[in-house]
Amino acid sequence: MGRLFGTDGVRGLANESLSPELALHVSAAAAEVLSRGKRRAVAVVGRDPRASGEMLEAAVTAGLTAGGVDVLSVGVLPTPAVAYLTAVYDACLGVMISASHNPMPDNGIKIFAAGGHKLDDAVEDRIEELVREKNFHRPTGAGIGRVLSMSGVDGHIDAHYSLAGTHERYVEHLVEATGRDLSGLTVVVDCAHGAASDVCPAAYREAGARVIAINAEPNGLNINDRCGSTHLDKVRRAVLEHGADLGLALDGDADRCLAVDATGAIVDGDAIMAVLALAMHESGELAQNTLVATVMSNLGLHIAMREAGITLRTTAVGDRYVLEELRRGGFTLGGEQSGHVVFPRYGTTGDGILTGLKLMARMTQTGRTLADLAGVLQTVPQVLVNVPVTDKSAVAAAPEIRDAVAEAERILGDTGRVLLRPSGTEQLVRVMVEATDLDRARTLADDLAKRVASL
């Protein structure tokens, strides 16, 4: 068995590589590692609406309760909501069952530590070690965990953990964080038939916006199906059709958000971060005048932030690394080009719904269009090629590949950059080239991709 945890939890084809047995073992191991020293530990468990989530939630619940952990089952909610509720209920861990933006047949298990924080590598390694050993602590009798679910089935857990109004509580949290009445704005939101299909439109309406929700009818099989943040055509068409001020597109678990302006032009995560960083810089909320992003962020973001007097710190790809840097440096804004944006003051993970609220708040505050605000970022042409390989780590580390990257960097000089990295979740090597000349970027990216594919 290779390493279980990727950049965002354990993920795979549900009922195959991600089997109920594996889900049970991972949750049992997490219960043992994260509940150690607790007299009566509690875990928050949520999921997105994909069909396999029902099966995997049963397995996760079995693993946790077998380890003596009580389970608060909050049902279908976004990933950031599960992280938020893990902190609110003072739980020792939280589990979100979702494959995020992946197709419906996939699923995943994301685990949060106390406070709703993502796990560090050492904790993940310890969980994996226990999964391999399959030697879990198994209490009996009254020591076995109980379950409290949104359906109201009372497992005799302390009344302090009543789940009444859980969804409403999260919506209230989001609206309070917005800090501005959004009346006068019309927004199209593509919910990807995912976990935010109810709470996102509710939050935006509660904040005062006129909301047109699309792809908000999950049936367990249609999550991310040609919609959401990975397929923006539908939200673009809807914005133009309704004359909306903007469109927002979430992924299946709503931890990311991409936008389109009133003309249908795409506003990606880099542009969203630029808009929000300038807003927070202006209000004095941007700690140490620093924005945290990953190495995948466009060179244009670096230029825009430098011109605004804002420091841009970069991390490895994955919002967990952005989160680690935010916590380590005490920073207040970070994110990824893919649309994960994190506001540590309000949450411990990317929150697509909150990102949309903050973006709309900036529009109402300034009276400017999204196109105008996003114009601060002049994107440098970027070419990304995903190359399927047999052993992503070995290929990425091969001397001939390192030499090829060095040669491409020599050719570009200070007019661009090269990034080659193995995917965190798939057997792919990602080749990214940025250059002020698009043709040069394509030529260099294609050449590097061919060399990777030949190994």
JSON list of N, CA and C in Angstrom, two decimals, residues 272-294 297 301-302 304-306 308-315 321-335 341-345:
[
{"chain": "A", "resi": 272, "resn": "ILE", "atom": "N", "xyz": [-9.19, 36.81, -7.67]},
{"chain": "A", "resi": 272, "resn": "ILE", "atom": "CA", "xyz": [-9.99, 36.97, -6.45]},
{"chain": "A", "resi": 272, "resn": "ILE", "atom": "C", "xyz": [-9.09, 37.34, -5.28]},
{"chain": "A", "resi": 273, "resn": "MET", "atom": "N", "xyz": [-7.95, 36.66, -5.13]},
{"chain": "A", "resi": 273, "resn": "MET", "atom": "CA", "xyz": [-7.03, 36.98, -4.04]},
{"chain": "A", "resi": 273, "resn": "MET", "atom": "C", "xyz": [-6.49, 38.40, -4.18]},
{"chain": "A", "resi": 274, "resn": "ALA", "atom": "N", "xyz": [-6.21, 38.83, -5.40]},
{"chain": "A", "resi": 274, "resn": "ALA", "atom": "CA", "xyz": [-5.71, 40.19, -5.61]},
{"chain": "A", "resi": 274, "resn": "ALA", "atom": "C", "xyz": [-6.74, 41.22, -5.15]},
{"chain": "A", "resi": 275, "resn": "VAL", "atom": "N", "xyz": [-8.01, 41.02, -5.53]},
{"chain": "A", "resi": 275, "resn": "VAL", "atom": "CA", "xyz": [-9.08, 41.94, -5.13]},
{"chain": "A", "resi": 275, "resn": "VAL", "atom": "C", "xyz": [-9.21, 41.99, -3.61]},
{"chain": "A", "resi": 276, "resn": "LEU", "atom": "N", "xyz": [-9.22, 40.81, -2.98]},
{"chain": "A", "resi": 276, "resn": "LEU", "atom": "CA", "xyz": [-9.44, 40.76, -1.54]},
{"chain": "A", "resi": 276, "resn": "LEU", "atom": "C", "xyz": [-8.22, 41.24, -0.75]},
{"chain": "A", "resi": 277, "resn": "ALA", "atom": "N", "xyz": [-7.02, 40.96, -1.27]},
{"chain": "A", "resi": 277, "resn": "ALA", "atom": "CA", "xyz": [-5.80, 41.43, -0.60]},
{"chain": "A", "resi": 277, "resn": "ALA", "atom": "C", "xyz": [-5.75, 42.96, -0.60]},
{"chain": "A", "resi": 278, "resn": "LEU", "atom": "N", "xyz": [-6.12, 43.58, -1.71]},
{"chain": "A", "resi": 278, "resn": "LEU", "atom": "CA", "xyz": [-6.13, 45.04, -1.77]},
{"chain": "A", "resi": 278, "resn": "LEU", "atom": "C", "xyz": [-7.18, 45.61, -0.83]},
{"chain": "A", "resi": 279, "resn": "ALA", "atom": "N", "xyz": [-8.34, 44.95, -0.74]},
{"chain": "A", "resi": 279, "resn": "ALA", "atom": "CA", "xyz": [-9.39, 45.42, 0.17]},
{"chain": "A", "resi": 279, "resn": "ALA", "atom": "C", "xyz": [-8.91, 45.35, 1.62]},
{"chain": "A", "resi": 280, "resn": "MET", "atom": "N", "xyz": [-8.29, 44.24, 2.00]},
{"chain": "A", "resi": 280, "resn": "MET", "atom": "CA", "xyz": [-7.83, 44.08, 3.37]},
{"chain": "A", "resi": 280, "resn": "MET", "atom": "C", "xyz": [-6.63, 44.98, 3.66]},
{"chain": "A", "resi": 281, "resn": "HIS", "atom": "N", "xyz": [-5.79, 45.20, 2.66]},
{"chain": "A", "resi": 281, "resn": "HIS", "atom": "CA", "xyz": [-4.66, 46.13, 2.81]},
{"chain": "A", "resi": 281, "resn": "HIS", "atom": "C", "xyz": [-5.18, 47.54, 3.10]},
{"chain": "A", "resi": 282, "resn": "GLU", "atom": "N", "xyz": [-6.22, 47.92, 2.37]},
{"chain": "A", "resi": 282, "resn": "GLU", "atom": "CA", "xyz": [-6.82, 49.25, 2.53]},
{"chain": "A", "resi": 282, "resn": "GLU", "atom": "C", "xyz": [-7.45, 49.42, 3.90]},
{"chain": "A", "resi": 283, "resn": "SER", "atom": "N", "xyz": [-8.07, 48.37, 4.43]},
{"chain": "A", "resi": 283, "resn": "SER", "atom": "CA", "xyz": [-8.76, 48.45, 5.72]},
{"chain": "A", "resi": 283, "resn": "SER", "atom": "C", "xyz": [-7.85, 48.16, 6.91]},
{"chain": "A", "resi": 284, "resn": "GLY", "atom": "N", "xyz": [-6.62, 47.78, 6.63]},
{"chain": "A", "resi": 284, "resn": "GLY", "atom": "CA", "xyz": [-5.69, 47.46, 7.72]},
{"chain": "A", "resi": 284, "resn": "GLY", "atom": "C", "xyz": [-5.85, 46.06, 8.27]},
{"chain": "A", "resi": 285, "resn": "GLU", "atom": "N", "xyz": [-6.61, 45.19, 7.56]},
{"chain": "A", "resi": 285, "resn": "GLU", "atom": "CA", "xyz": [-6.85, 43.83, 8.02]},
{"chain": "A", "resi": 285, "resn": "GLU", "atom": "C", "xyz": [-5.83, 42.82, 7.49]},
{"chain": "A", "resi": 286, "resn": "LEU", "atom": "N", "xyz": [-4.98, 43.24, 6.56]},
{"chain": "A", "resi": 286, "resn": "LEU", "atom": "CA", "xyz": [-4.02, 42.32, 5.96]},
{"chain": "A", "resi": 286, "resn": "LEU", "atom": "C", "xyz": [-2.76, 42.28, 6.82]},
{"chain": "A", "resi": 287, "resn": "ALA", "atom": "N", "xyz": [-2.69, 41.29, 7.70]},
{"chain": "A", "resi": 287, "resn": "ALA", "atom": "CA", "xyz": [-1.59, 41.21, 8.66]},
{"chain": "A", "resi": 287, "resn": "ALA", "atom": "C", "xyz": [-0.24, 41.22, 7.95]},
{"chain": "A", "resi": 288, "resn": "GLN", "atom": "N", "xyz": [0.65, 42.08, 8.44]},
{"chain": "A", "resi": 288, "resn": "GLN", "atom": "CA", "xyz": [2.02, 42.20, 7.92]},
{"chain": "A", "resi": 288, "resn": "GLN", "atom": "C", "xyz": [2.04, 42.48, 6.41]},
{"chain": "A", "resi": 289, "resn": "ASN", "atom": "N", "xyz": [0.92, 43.02, 5.91]},
{"chain": "A", "resi": 289, "resn": "ASN", "atom": "CA", "xyz": [0.82, 43.32, 4.47]},
{"chain": "A", "resi": 289, "resn": "ASN", "atom": "C", "xyz": [1.28, 42.15, 3.62]},
{"chain": "A", "resi": 290, "resn": "THR", "atom": "N", "xyz": [0.80, 40.97, 4.00]},
{"chain": "A", "resi": 290, "resn": "THR", "atom": "CA", "xyz": [1.27, 39.74, 3.35]},
{"chain": "A", "resi": 290, "resn": "THR", "atom": "C", "xyz": [0.11, 38.88, 2.88]},
{"chain": "A", "resi": 291, "resn": "LEU", "atom": "N", "xyz": [0.22, 38.39, 1.66]},
{"chain": "A", "resi": 291, "resn": "LEU", "atom": "CA", "xyz": [-0.70, 37.41, 1.08]},
{"chain": "A", "resi": 291, "resn": "LEU", "atom": "C", "xyz": [0.07, 36.11, 0.91]},
{"chain": "A", "resi": 292, "resn": "VAL", "atom": "N", "xyz": [-0.58, 34.98, 1.22]},
{"chain": "A", "resi": 292, "resn": "VAL", "atom": "CA", "xyz": [0.04, 33.66, 1.06]},
{"chain": "A", "resi": 292, "resn": "VAL", "atom": "C", "xyz": [-0.62, 32.95, -0.11]},
{"chain": "A", "resi": 293, "resn": "ALA", "atom": "N", "xyz": [0.18, 32.47, -1.06]},
{"chain": "A", "resi": 293, "resn": "ALA", "atom": "CA", "xyz": [-0.34, 31.72, -2.21]},
{"chain": "A", "resi": 293, "resn": "ALA", "atom": "C", "xyz": [0.61, 30.56, -2.49]},
{"chain": "A", "resi": 294, "resn": "THR", "atom": "N", "xyz": [0.26, 29.73, -3.46]},
{"chain": "A", "resi": 294, "resn": "THR", "atom": "CA", "xyz": [1.13, 28.60, -3.80]},
{"chain": "A", "resi": 294, "resn": "THR", "atom": "C", "xyz": [2.01, 28.94, -5.00]},
{"chain": "A", "resi": 297, "resn": "SER", "atom": "N", "xyz": [0.46, 30.03, -8.42]},
{"chain": "A", "resi": 297, "resn": "SER", "atom": "CA", "xyz": [-0.13, 31.33, -8.73]},
{"chain": "A", "resi": 297, "resn": "SER", "atom": "C", "xyz": [0.65, 32.02, -9.84]},
{"chain": "A", "resi": 301, "resn": "LEU", "atom": "N", "xyz": [0.20, 37.82, -10.45]},
{"chain": "A", "resi": 301, "resn": "LEU", "atom": "CA", "xyz": [-0.17, 38.10, -9.06]},
{"chain": "A", "resi": 301, "resn": "LEU", "atom": "C", "xyz": [1.03, 38.65, -8.30]},
{"chain": "A", "resi": 302, "resn": "HIS", "atom": "N", "xyz": [2.20, 38.07, -8.54]},
{"chain": "A", "resi": 302, "resn": "HIS", "atom": "CA", "xyz": [3.42, 38.57, -7.90]},
{"chain": "A", "resi": 302, "resn": "HIS", "atom": "C", "xyz": [3.64, 40.04, -8.27]},
{"chain": "A", "resi": 304, "resn": "ALA", "atom": "N", "xyz": [1.39, 42.30, -9.39]},
{"chain": "A", "resi": 304, "resn": "ALA", "atom": "CA", "xyz": [0.34, 43.16, -8.85]},
{"chain": "A", "resi": 304, "resn": "ALA", "atom": "C", "xyz": [0.54, 43.43, -7.37]},
{"chain": "A", "resi": 305, "resn": "MET", "atom": "N", "xyz": [0.90, 42.41, -6.61]},
{"chain": "A", "resi": 305, "resn": "MET", "atom": "CA", "xyz": [1.11, 42.59, -5.19]},
{"chain": "A", "resi": 305, "resn": "MET", "atom": "C", "xyz": [2.34, 43.44, -4.91]},
{"chain": "A", "resi": 306, "resn": "ARG", "atom": "N", "xyz": [3.38, 43.22, -5.66]},
{"chain": "A", "resi": 306, "resn": "ARG", "atom": "CA", "xyz": [4.60, 44.04, -5.47]},
{"chain": "A", "resi": 306, "resn": "ARG", "atom": "C", "xyz": [4.30, 45.51, -5.72]},
{"chain": "A", "resi": 308, "resn": "ALA", "atom": "N", "xyz": [1.54, 47.00, -5.30]},
{"chain": "A", "resi": 308, "resn": "ALA", "atom": "CA", "xyz": [0.66, 47.52, -4.25]},
{"chain": "A", "resi": 308, "resn": "ALA", "atom": "C", "xyz": [1.35, 47.58, -2.88]},
{"chain": "A", "resi": 309, "resn": "GLY", "atom": "N", "xyz": [2.60, 47.17, -2.84]},
{"chain": "A", "resi": 309, "resn": "GLY", "atom": "CA", "xyz": [3.33, 47.17, -1.57]},
{"chain": "A", "resi": 309, "resn": "GLY", "atom": "C", "xyz": [2.96, 46.01, -0.67]},
{"chain": "A", "resi": 310, "resn": "ILE", "atom": "N", "xyz": [2.47, 44.92, -1.26]},
{"chain": "A", "resi": 310, "resn": "ILE", "atom": "CA", "xyz": [2.08, 43.74, -0.51]},
{"chain": "A", "resi": 310, "resn": "ILE", "atom": "C", "xyz": [3.08, 42.62, -0.77]},
{"chain": "A", "resi": 311, "resn": "THR", "atom": "N", "xyz": [3.51, 41.95, 0.28]},
{"chain": "A", "resi": 311, "resn": "THR", "atom": "CA", "xyz": [4.42, 40.83, 0.17]},
{"chain": "A", "resi": 311, "resn": "THR", "atom": "C", "xyz": [3.65, 39.57, -0.19]},
{"chain": "A", "resi": 312, "resn": "LEU", "atom": "N", "xyz": [4.16, 38.81, -1.14]},
{"chain": "A", "resi": 312, "resn": "LEU", "atom": "CA", "xyz": [3.53, 37.54, -1.52]},
{"chain": "A", "resi": 312, "resn": "LEU", "atom": "C", "xyz": [4.46, 36.40, -1.11]},
{"chain": "A", "resi": 313, "resn": "ARG", "atom": "N", "xyz": [3.97, 35.57, -0.18]},
{"chain": "A", "resi": 313, "resn": "ARG", "atom": "CA", "xyz": [4.73, 34.40, 0.25]},
{"chain": "A", "resi": 313, "resn": "ARG", "atom": "C", "xyz": [4.15, 33.17, -0.45]},
{"chain": "A", "resi": 314, "resn": "THR", "atom": "N", "xyz": [5.01, 32.28, -0.94]},
{"chain": "A", "resi": 314, "resn": "THR", "atom": "CA", "xyz": [4.53, 31.11, -1.67]},
{"chain": "A", "resi": 314, "resn": "THR", "atom": "C", "xyz": [4.83, 29.82, -0.93]},
{"chain": "A", "resi": 315, "resn": "THR", "atom": "N", "xyz": [3.95, 28.84, -1.15]},
{"chain": "A", "resi": 315, "resn": "THR", "atom": "CA", "xyz": [4.08, 27.53, -0.51]},
{"chain": "A", "resi": 315, "resn": "THR", "atom": "C", "xyz": [3.96, 26.45, -1.58]},
{"chain": "A", "resi": 321, "resn": "TYR", "atom": "N", "xyz": [-0.91, 23.49, 2.86]},
{"chain": "A", "resi": 321, "resn": "TYR", "atom": "CA", "xyz": [0.37, 24.18, 3.01]},
{"chain": "A", "resi": 321, "resn": "TYR", "atom": "C", "xyz": [0.16, 25.69, 3.14]},
{"chain": "A", "resi": 322, "resn": "VAL", "atom": "N", "xyz": [-0.85, 26.20, 2.46]},
{"chain": "A", "resi": 322, "resn": "VAL", "atom": "CA", "xyz": [-1.23, 27.60, 2.65]},
{"chain": "A", "resi": 322, "resn": "VAL", "atom": "C", "xyz": [-1.67, 27.81, 4.10]},
{"chain": "A", "resi": 323, "resn": "LEU", "atom": "N", "xyz": [-2.48, 26.90, 4.60]},
{"chain": "A", "resi": 323, "resn": "LEU", "atom": "CA", "xyz": [-2.96, 27.01, 5.98]},
{"chain": "A", "resi": 323, "resn": "LEU", "atom": "C", "xyz": [-1.82, 26.96, 6.98]},
{"chain": "A", "resi": 324, "resn": "GLU", "atom": "N", "xyz": [-0.86, 26.07, 6.75]},
{"chain": "A", "resi": 324, "resn": "GLU", "atom": "CA", "xyz": [0.28, 25.97, 7.66]},
{"chain": "A", "resi": 324, "resn": "GLU", "atom": "C", "xyz": [1.06, 27.28, 7.71]},
{"chain": "A", "resi": 325, "resn": "GLU", "atom": "N", "xyz": [1.26, 27.89, 6.54]},
{"chain": "A", "resi": 325, "resn": "GLU", "atom": "CA", "xyz": [2.00, 29.16, 6.48]},
{"chain": "A", "resi": 325, "resn": "GLU", "atom": "C", "xyz": [1.20, 30.29, 7.13]},
{"chain": "A", "resi": 326, "resn": "LEU", "atom": "N", "xyz": [-0.11, 30.30, 6.91]},
{"chain": "A", "resi": 326, "resn": "LEU", "atom": "CA", "xyz": [-0.95, 31.31, 7.55]},
{"chain": "A", "resi": 326, "resn": "LEU", "atom": "C", "xyz": [-0.85, 31.23, 9.07]},
{"chain": "A", "resi": 327, "resn": "ARG", "atom": "N", "xyz": [-0.91, 30.02, 9.59]},
{"chain": "A", "resi": 327, "resn": "ARG", "atom": "CA", "xyz": [-0.84, 29.84, 11.04]},
{"chain": "A", "resi": 327, "resn": "ARG", "atom": "C", "xyz": [0.56, 30.17, 11.57]},
{"chain": "A", "resi": 328, "resn": "ARG", "atom": "N", "xyz": [1.56, 29.73, 10.84]},
{"chain": "A", "resi": 328, "resn": "ARG", "atom": "CA", "xyz": [2.95, 29.94, 11.29]},
{"chain": "A", "resi": 328, "resn": "ARG", "atom": "C", "xyz": [3.28, 31.44, 11.34]},
{"chain": "A", "resi": 329, "resn": "GLY", "atom": "N", "xyz": [2.82, 32.19, 10.33]},
{"chain": "A", "resi": 329, "resn": "GLY", "atom": "CA", "xyz": [3.19, 33.60, 10.27]},
{"chain": "A", "resi": 329, "resn": "GLY", "atom": "C", "xyz": [2.16, 34.56, 10.84]},
{"chain": "A", "resi": 330, "resn": "GLY", "atom": "N", "xyz": [0.99, 34.03, 11.25]},
{"chain": "A", "resi": 330, "resn": "GLY", "atom": "CA", "xyz": [-0.05, 34.91, 11.76]},
{"chain": "A", "resi": 330, "resn": "GLY", "atom": "C", "xyz": [-0.67, 35.78, 10.68]},
{"chain": "A", "resi": 331, "resn": "PHE", "atom": "N", "xyz": [-0.67, 35.28, 9.44]},
{"chain": "A", "resi": 331, "resn": "PHE", "atom": "CA", "xyz": [-1.22, 36.05, 8.32]},
{"chain": "A", "resi": 331, "resn": "PHE", "atom": "C", "xyz": [-2.74, 35.90, 8.24]},
{"chain": "A", "resi": 332, "resn": "THR", "atom": "N", "xyz": [-3.38, 36.77, 7.46]},
{"chain": "A", "resi": 332, "resn": "THR", "atom": "CA", "xyz": [-4.84, 36.81, 7.48]},
{"chain": "A", "resi": 332, "resn": "THR", "atom": "C", "xyz": [-5.52, 36.52, 6.14]},
{"chain": "A", "resi": 333, "resn": "LEU", "atom": "N", "xyz": [-4.75, 36.23, 5.10]},
{"chain": "A", "resi": 333, "resn": "LEU", "atom": "CA", "xyz": [-5.36, 35.89, 3.81]},
{"chain": "A", "resi": 333, "resn": "LEU", "atom": "C", "xyz": [-4.41, 35.01, 3.01]},
{"chain": "A", "resi": 334, "resn": "GLY", "atom": "N", "xyz": [-4.96, 33.95, 2.44]},
{"chain": "A", "resi": 334, "resn": "GLY", "atom": "CA", "xyz": [-4.16, 33.08, 1.58]},
{"chain": "A", "resi": 334, "resn": "GLY", "atom": "C", "xyz": [-5.06, 32.27, 0.69]},
{"chain": "A", "resi": 335, "resn": "GLY", "atom": "N", "xyz": [-4.46, 31.62, -0.29]},
{"chain": "A", "resi": 335, "resn": "GLY", "atom": "CA", "xyz": [-5.27, 30.79, -1.16]},
{"chain": "A", "resi": 335, "resn": "GLY", "atom": "C", "xyz": [-4.53, 30.24, -2.35]},
{"chain": "A", "resi": 341, "resn": "VAL", "atom": "N", "xyz": [-9.72, 29.89, -1.05]},
{"chain": "A", "resi": 341, "resn": "VAL", "atom": "CA", "xyz": [-9.31, 31.13, -0.38]},
{"chain": "A", "resi": 341, "resn": "VAL", "atom": "C", "xyz": [-9.60, 30.97, 1.11]},
{"chain": "A", "resi": 342, "resn": "VAL", "atom": "N", "xyz": [-8.63, 31.32, 1.93]},
{"chain": "A", "resi": 342, "resn": "VAL", "atom": "CA", "xyz": [-8.73, 31.10, 3.38]},
{"chain": "A", "resi": 342, "resn": "VAL", "atom": "C", "xyz": [-8.65, 32.43, 4.12]},
{"chain": "A", "resi": 343, "resn": "PHE", "atom": "N", "xyz": [-9.62, 32.63, 5.01]},
{"chain": "A", "resi": 343, "resn": "PHE", "atom": "CA", "xyz": [-9.63, 33.77, 5.92]},
{"chain": "A", "resi": 343, "resn": "PHE", "atom": "C", "xyz": [-9.51, 33.20, 7.34]},
{"chain": "A", "resi": 344, "resn": "PRO", "atom": "N", "xyz": [-8.31, 33.13, 7.90]},
{"chain": "A", "resi": 344, "resn": "PRO", "atom": "CA", "xyz": [-8.15, 32.49, 9.22]},
{"chain": "A", "resi": 344, "resn": "PRO", "atom": "C", "xyz": [-9.01, 33.09, 10.32]},
{"chain": "A", "resi": 345, "resn": "ARG", "atom": "N", "xyz": [-9.40, 34.35, 10.16]},
{"chain": "A", "resi": 345, "resn": "ARG", "atom": "CA", "xyz": [-10.25, 34.96, 11.19]},
{"chain": "A", "resi": 345, "resn": "ARG", "atom": "C", "xyz": [-11.61, 34.27, 11.27]}
]
